[in-house]
Structures are given as C-alpha cells and as structure tokens.
C-alpha cells in the first residue's frame, strides 16, 4: 500500500461508524492493498484504464457491489429522515445530528468507491479531466439566455428505453441509470446548477460528463459524441454540456443518465424519482426490465 493511501487512513477510519461502516472500512483496506505495485502515482496501471473497466465490467466483485449497495440504501434512508425532520419542525440539534450521520455514510462510501475505482481504472478516478485520453471536446458552452427552472430534464424529444435496475446482457449486473433514446447529435443539458466534476472517455460509458450539484448529489451523462464543458467549470440548469452519441458499450445512440451519491460507479440511486423531487416530470414510461 502506497504512502499516499496510508495518509488517507486515519481520517478515513474516523468516518466509519457502526456495522455498515466497519465492513466498508475493511473492504477499503482490501481495495487499497490491491493497487498494483507497479502502478503510477495515481494508482492506475500503465495505460490508465484497465481492460475490465473499459469493457464496462470494472465494478464486478459481488462482495464490493453488495456492500456498496447496502451503503447506498443506508444513505437514502438517512437522507429521507433528514427531510422528514425538517418538514416536521424538529429541533436544529436533531436535524444536525441526522445530517451528520448521513454525511458519515456518504463519506465512507466515497472512500470505498474511490479506492476500488483507482484500482480498477475508472476514468473518473484516474483521469477526471479527460486530458490523457484525448476526449472529443467542443467549444465551451454558455448558460442559456433565459434562466430556466432550477431543475430540468437532461434532453428533449426522447423516448425512454432501459430504466433503472433493468436486467440485460449488456450489463454485468443491473442497469444503473435511465436511458433516453435520441438521435446522435442531440443536445444534452445539465439538469441543475453545479460544478463539472469529470469529463472522461474510453471506458464502457464512452464519453461522459459528471456534475456535482449543490445538494451534494452527482449526475452523469454518458455515451456522448462531444463534450462542451471542462472539469471544474460551473454550469446552470439547461446549459448544454455536450451532444448525445453512441460511444462506449452501446447498441445504438442514446443518453445514459445517472444520479449518484458520489462521483463513482457503485453509488447510483433511482434517477426518475430523484428528478420528481426536483419537480421535473419525465414523460413516458421506461421499458420493462
């Protein structure tokens, strides 16, 4: 285990509390120990992206996947409790304590997935700016002239194809987002204001953008043909972040839209209910699993 990884452990250990946290911390140690001895300073192998991850199967360990899913459910329960407390006019102390517990679960999940992502070659973890992979960047987009609703749908004139948790031969386990079937070259928009966390290409998600929003959640826009934003840039709701395409592990052009608790694979939550909580109604029924 490298010096950089050891430096993270004292801070990380304090984040993991309770039964779920103890298991996640143990898995984190295994993930860090598994980083190849010949890896570069960023924990990646020579080419930066492993063949497993490039084929869309990077997060394939059942043990890690199940524990990550358990932590995701724990986080969403904690988030729902915070919302209920705020709506019921609970005391500030009670709300603060519930929010602290939610953040602790997210922090533990974040460190676990960061470690597994670095080891597996997830581009979001090893090359978040997309510079090493020479992603197809277009000119930087600008915010829309008219300020839209604080939240919006990620694209227009679509029909819903594969939904969240759908089964299929194209995925190692279950589908982790919502697919919007659109022609290649269709504009793709940020669903809300935020900061671009990653712009990457070269794995099963093809060309992708990950945005962090003010509520702490992340949205992913994958299989793009062009990327019109840069890592670290700010975006507003309805701002174009790229064009749809058919890059990565696909059978045809579409937008893969995902909502995550962290920037990394393994922390997805159902995207359509999340959008509905933002008063965004996505029309049309998703395809059956």
Coordinates of C-alpha atoms in Angstrom, one line a residue:
X1 CA 0.0 0.0 0.0
X2 CA 1.5 3.4 -1.1
X3 CA 2.4 6.3 1.2
X4 CA -0.5 8.4 -0.3
X5 CA -3.0 5.7 0.6
X6 CA -1.7 5.3 4.2
X7 CA -2.1 9.1 4.6
X8 CA -5.8 8.8 4.0
X9 CA -6.5 6.1 6.6
X10 CA -6.5 7.9 9.9
X11 CA -9.0 10.4 8.6
X12 CA -11.0 7.7 6.8
X13 CA -11.2 5.4 9.8
X14 CA -12.9 8.1 11.8
X15 CA -15.7 8.3 9.2
X16 CA -16.7 4.6 9.5
X17 CA -19.1 4.1 12.4
X18 CA -21.4 1.2 13.1
X19 CA -21.8 -2.2 11.5
X20 CA -22.0 -0.9 7.9
X21 CA -19.1 1.4 8.4
X22 CA -16.9 -1.4 9.9
X23 CA -17.5 -3.6 6.9
X24 CA -16.9 -0.8 4.4
X25 CA -13.6 0.2 6.1
X26 CA -12.4 -3.5 5.9
X27 CA -13.3 -3.5 2.2
X28 CA -11.5 -0.2 1.7
X29 CA -8.3 -1.7 3.2
X30 CA -8.6 -4.6 0.8
X31 CA -9.1 -2.3 -2.1
X32 CA -6.1 -0.1 -1.3
X33 CA -3.9 -3.2 -0.7
X34 CA -4.9 -4.4 -4.2
X35 CA -3.4 -1.4 -6.0
X36 CA -0.7 -3.0 -8.2
X37 CA 2.9 -2.5 -7.0
X38 CA 3.8 -1.1 -10.5
X39 CA 1.0 1.4 -10.6
X40 CA 1.8 5.0 -11.2
X41 CA 1.4 7.8 -8.7
X42 CA -2.3 8.0 -9.4
X43 CA -2.8 4.3 -8.7
X44 CA -3.5 3.4 -12.4
X45 CA -1.8 0.8 -14.5
X46 CA 0.3 1.8 -17.4
X47 CA -2.5 2.7 -19.8
X48 CA -4.6 4.4 -17.1
X49 CA -7.7 2.3 -17.8
X50 CA -7.9 -1.5 -17.2
X51 CA -9.4 -3.7 -19.9
X52 CA -12.1 -4.9 -17.4
X53 CA -13.2 -1.3 -16.8
X54 CA -13.0 -0.4 -20.4
X55 CA -15.4 -3.2 -21.2
X56 CA -17.9 -1.9 -18.7
X57 CA -17.2 -4.6 -16.0
X58 CA -14.9 -2.7 -13.7
X59 CA -17.2 -2.9 -10.6
X60 CA -17.7 -6.7 -10.8
X61 CA -16.8 -8.0 -7.4
X62 CA -20.0 -9.2 -5.7
X63 CA -18.7 -8.5 -2.3
X64 CA -17.9 -4.9 -3.0
X65 CA -21.0 -4.4 -5.0
X66 CA -23.3 -5.7 -2.3
X67 CA -21.7 -3.7 0.4
X68 CA -21.8 -0.5 -1.7
X69 CA -25.5 -1.1 -2.4
X70 CA -26.1 -1.6 1.3
X71 CA -24.4 1.8 2.0
X72 CA -26.4 3.5 -0.8
X73 CA -29.6 2.3 0.8
X74 CA -28.4 3.4 4.2
X75 CA -27.6 6.9 2.8
X76 CA -31.0 7.2 1.2
X77 CA -32.8 6.3 4.4
X78 CA -30.7 8.8 6.3
X79 CA -31.5 11.5 3.6
X80 CA -35.2 10.7 3.9
X81 CA -35.0 11.0 7.7
X82 CA -33.3 14.4 7.4
X83 CA -36.1 15.6 5.0
X84 CA -38.8 14.4 7.4
X85 CA -37.2 16.1 10.4
X86 CA -37.0 19.4 8.5
X87 CA -40.6 19.1 7.4
X88 CA -41.8 18.3 11.0
X89 CA -40.0 21.4 12.5
X90 CA -37.7 19.2 14.6
X91 CA -35.1 20.9 16.7
X92 CA -32.0 22.2 15.0
X93 CA -29.9 19.8 17.1
X94 CA -31.8 16.8 15.9
X95 CA -31.6 17.8 12.3
X96 CA -27.9 18.5 12.6
X97 CA -27.3 15.1 14.1
X98 CA -29.3 13.3 11.4
X99 CA -27.4 15.2 8.7
X100 CA -24.1 14.3 10.3
X101 CA -25.0 10.7 10.2
X102 CA -26.0 10.9 6.5
X103 CA -22.7 12.6 5.7
X104 CA -20.7 9.9 7.5
X105 CA -22.4 7.2 5.5
X106 CA -21.6 9.1 2.3
X107 CA -18.0 9.7 3.3
X108 CA -17.4 6.0 3.9
X109 CA -19.0 5.0 0.6
X110 CA -17.0 7.7 -1.2
X111 CA -13.6 6.4 0.1
X112 CA -14.6 2.8 -0.7
X113 CA -15.5 3.6 -4.3
X114 CA -12.6 5.9 -4.7
X115 CA -10.2 3.1 -3.8
X116 CA -11.9 0.5 -6.0
X117 CA -12.2 3.0 -8.9
X118 CA -8.5 3.8 -8.8
X119 CA -7.5 0.2 -8.7
X120 CA -10.0 -0.8 -11.4
X121 CA -9.1 2.1 -13.7
X122 CA -12.4 4.0 -13.6
X123 CA -11.6 7.2 -15.7
X124 CA -13.5 9.4 -13.2
X125 CA -11.0 8.3 -10.5
X126 CA -7.8 8.3 -12.6
X127 CA -8.3 10.9 -15.4
X128 CA -11.2 13.1 -14.4
X129 CA -10.2 15.9 -16.8
X130 CA -10.1 13.5 -19.8
X131 CA -6.8 15.1 -21.0
X132 CA -4.8 11.8 -21.0
X133 CA -7.5 10.1 -23.1
X134 CA -7.9 13.0 -25.6
X135 CA -11.6 13.3 -25.3
X136 CA -13.6 15.0 -28.1
X137 CA -14.0 18.5 -26.7
X138 CA -16.1 21.1 -28.5
X139 CA -16.2 24.8 -27.8
X140 CA -17.2 25.6 -24.2
X141 CA -21.0 26.2 -23.9
X142 CA -22.6 29.2 -22.2
X143 CA -25.6 29.4 -19.8
X144 CA -28.9 29.8 -21.5
X145 CA -30.0 33.4 -22.1
X146 CA -33.3 32.9 -20.2
X147 CA -32.9 31.5 -16.8
X148 CA -34.8 28.2 -16.7
X149 CA -36.5 26.4 -13.8
X150 CA -33.8 25.4 -11.2
X151 CA -34.0 21.9 -12.5
X152 CA -34.8 20.4 -15.9
X153 CA -34.7 17.2 -18.0
X154 CA -31.4 16.2 -19.4
X155 CA -32.5 16.2 -23.0
X156 CA -35.5 16.9 -25.3
X157 CA -37.7 14.9 -27.7
X158 CA -36.8 11.4 -26.4
X159 CA -38.4 8.2 -25.6
X160 CA -37.4 6.2 -22.5
X161 CA -35.6 2.9 -23.1
X162 CA -33.8 0.9 -20.5
X163 CA -34.7 2.0 -17.0
X164 CA -33.0 1.9 -13.6
X165 CA -32.4 -1.7 -12.3
X166 CA -33.4 -3.2 -15.6
X167 CA -31.8 -6.6 -16.5
X168 CA -29.9 -7.1 -19.7
X169 CA -27.0 -8.9 -21.3
X170 CA -25.2 -5.6 -21.8
X171 CA -24.6 -5.0 -18.1
X172 CA -22.6 -7.0 -15.6
X173 CA -25.4 -6.8 -13.1
X174 CA -28.4 -4.4 -13.4
X175 CA -28.8 -1.1 -15.3
X176 CA -27.7 1.8 -13.0
X177 CA -29.4 4.7 -14.8
X178 CA -32.1 5.8 -17.2
X179 CA -31.6 5.7 -20.9
X180 CA -33.1 8.4 -23.1
X181 CA -33.2 7.2 -26.8
X182 CA -32.3 10.1 -29.0
X183 CA -30.5 10.6 -32.3
X184 CA -26.8 11.2 -32.3
X185 CA -26.0 14.9 -32.0
X186 CA -29.0 15.7 -29.8
X187 CA -28.1 18.4 -27.2
X188 CA -27.7 17.2 -23.7
X189 CA -28.3 19.6 -20.8
X190 CA -27.2 19.9 -17.2
X191 CA -30.3 19.1 -15.1
X192 CA -29.3 21.7 -12.5
X193 CA -26.7 24.1 -11.4
X194 CA -23.4 22.7 -10.3
X195 CA -19.7 22.1 -10.9
X196 CA -18.3 19.8 -13.5
X197 CA -16.5 17.0 -11.6
X198 CA -15.2 14.9 -14.5
X199 CA -15.1 14.8 -18.3
X200 CA -13.8 11.4 -19.4
X201 CA -13.8 8.9 -22.2
X202 CA -12.6 5.5 -23.1
X203 CA -14.5 3.1 -20.9
X204 CA -17.9 1.4 -21.1
X205 CA -19.6 4.7 -20.6
X206 CA -17.8 6.2 -23.6
X207 CA -17.5 10.0 -23.5
X208 CA -19.1 11.2 -20.2
X209 CA -19.6 14.2 -18.0
X210 CA -20.2 14.1 -14.2
X211 CA -21.6 17.2 -12.5
X212 CA -21.8 17.8 -8.8
X213 CA -24.9 19.7 -7.6
X214 CA -25.5 21.9 -4.6
X215 CA -27.5 19.3 -2.8
X216 CA -24.4 17.0 -2.8
X217 CA -25.6 14.6 -5.5
X218 CA -23.9 13.9 -8.8
X219 CA -25.4 13.4 -12.2
X220 CA -23.7 11.5 -15.0
X221 CA -24.3 12.0 -18.8
X222 CA -22.8 9.1 -20.8
X223 CA -22.2 7.9 -24.4
X224 CA -21.8 11.5 -25.7
X225 CA -20.4 12.2 -29.1
X226 CA -18.9 15.6 -28.0
X227 CA -18.2 17.3 -24.6
X228 CA -18.8 21.0 -24.4
X229 CA -17.7 21.7 -20.8
X230 CA -14.5 21.3 -18.8
X231 CA -13.6 19.9 -15.4
X232 CA -14.0 22.5 -12.7
X233 CA -16.3 24.7 -14.8
X234 CA -19.7 25.8 -13.4
X235 CA -22.9 25.0 -15.2
X236 CA -26.5 26.1 -14.8
X237 CA -29.8 24.3 -15.3
X238 CA -30.4 23.8 -19.0
X239 CA -26.9 24.6 -20.1
X240 CA -25.6 22.3 -22.9
X241 CA -22.9 20.0 -21.7
X242 CA -22.5 18.0 -24.9
X243 CA -24.1 16.1 -27.7
X244 CA -25.6 12.6 -27.5
X245 CA -23.9 9.8 -29.3
X246 CA -23.1 6.1 -29.3
X247 CA -19.7 5.8 -27.7
X248 CA -18.7 3.1 -25.2
X249 CA -20.8 0.0 -24.5
X250 CA -24.0 0.6 -26.6
X251 CA -26.2 -0.9 -29.3
X252 CA -27.3 2.4 -30.6
X253 CA -27.4 6.2 -29.9
X254 CA -28.8 7.3 -26.6
X255 CA -28.1 9.3 -23.5
X256 CA -27.4 7.3 -20.3
X257 CA -28.4 9.5 -17.4
X258 CA -27.4 8.5 -13.8
X259 CA -27.8 10.1 -10.4
X260 CA -25.1 9.2 -7.8
X261 CA -24.3 9.8 -4.2
X262 CA -20.6 10.0 -5.1
X263 CA -18.8 10.6 -8.5
X264 CA -18.0 6.9 -8.8
X265 CA -19.6 3.7 -10.1
X266 CA -21.5 1.9 -7.4
X267 CA -23.4 4.8 -5.8
X268 CA -26.4 5.2 -8.2
X269 CA -29.9 5.9 -7.0
X270 CA -33.2 5.8 -9.0
X271 CA -33.0 8.8 -11.3
X272 CA -36.6 9.5 -12.1
X273 CA -37.8 9.7 -8.5
X274 CA -34.9 12.0 -7.8
X275 CA -35.9 14.3 -10.7
X276 CA -39.5 14.2 -9.5
X277 CA -38.3 15.5 -6.1
X278 CA -37.0 18.5 -8.1
X279 CA -40.4 19.0 -9.7
X280 CA -39.1 17.6 -13.1
X281 CA -41.6 15.3 -14.7
X282 CA -40.0 13.0 -17.3
X283 CA -42.8 11.9 -19.6
X284 CA -43.2 8.4 -21.0
X285 CA -42.8 5.0 -19.3
X286 CA -39.4 3.3 -19.2
X287 CA -39.0 0.0 -20.9
X288 CA -39.8 -3.0 -18.7
X289 CA -36.8 -4.8 -17.1

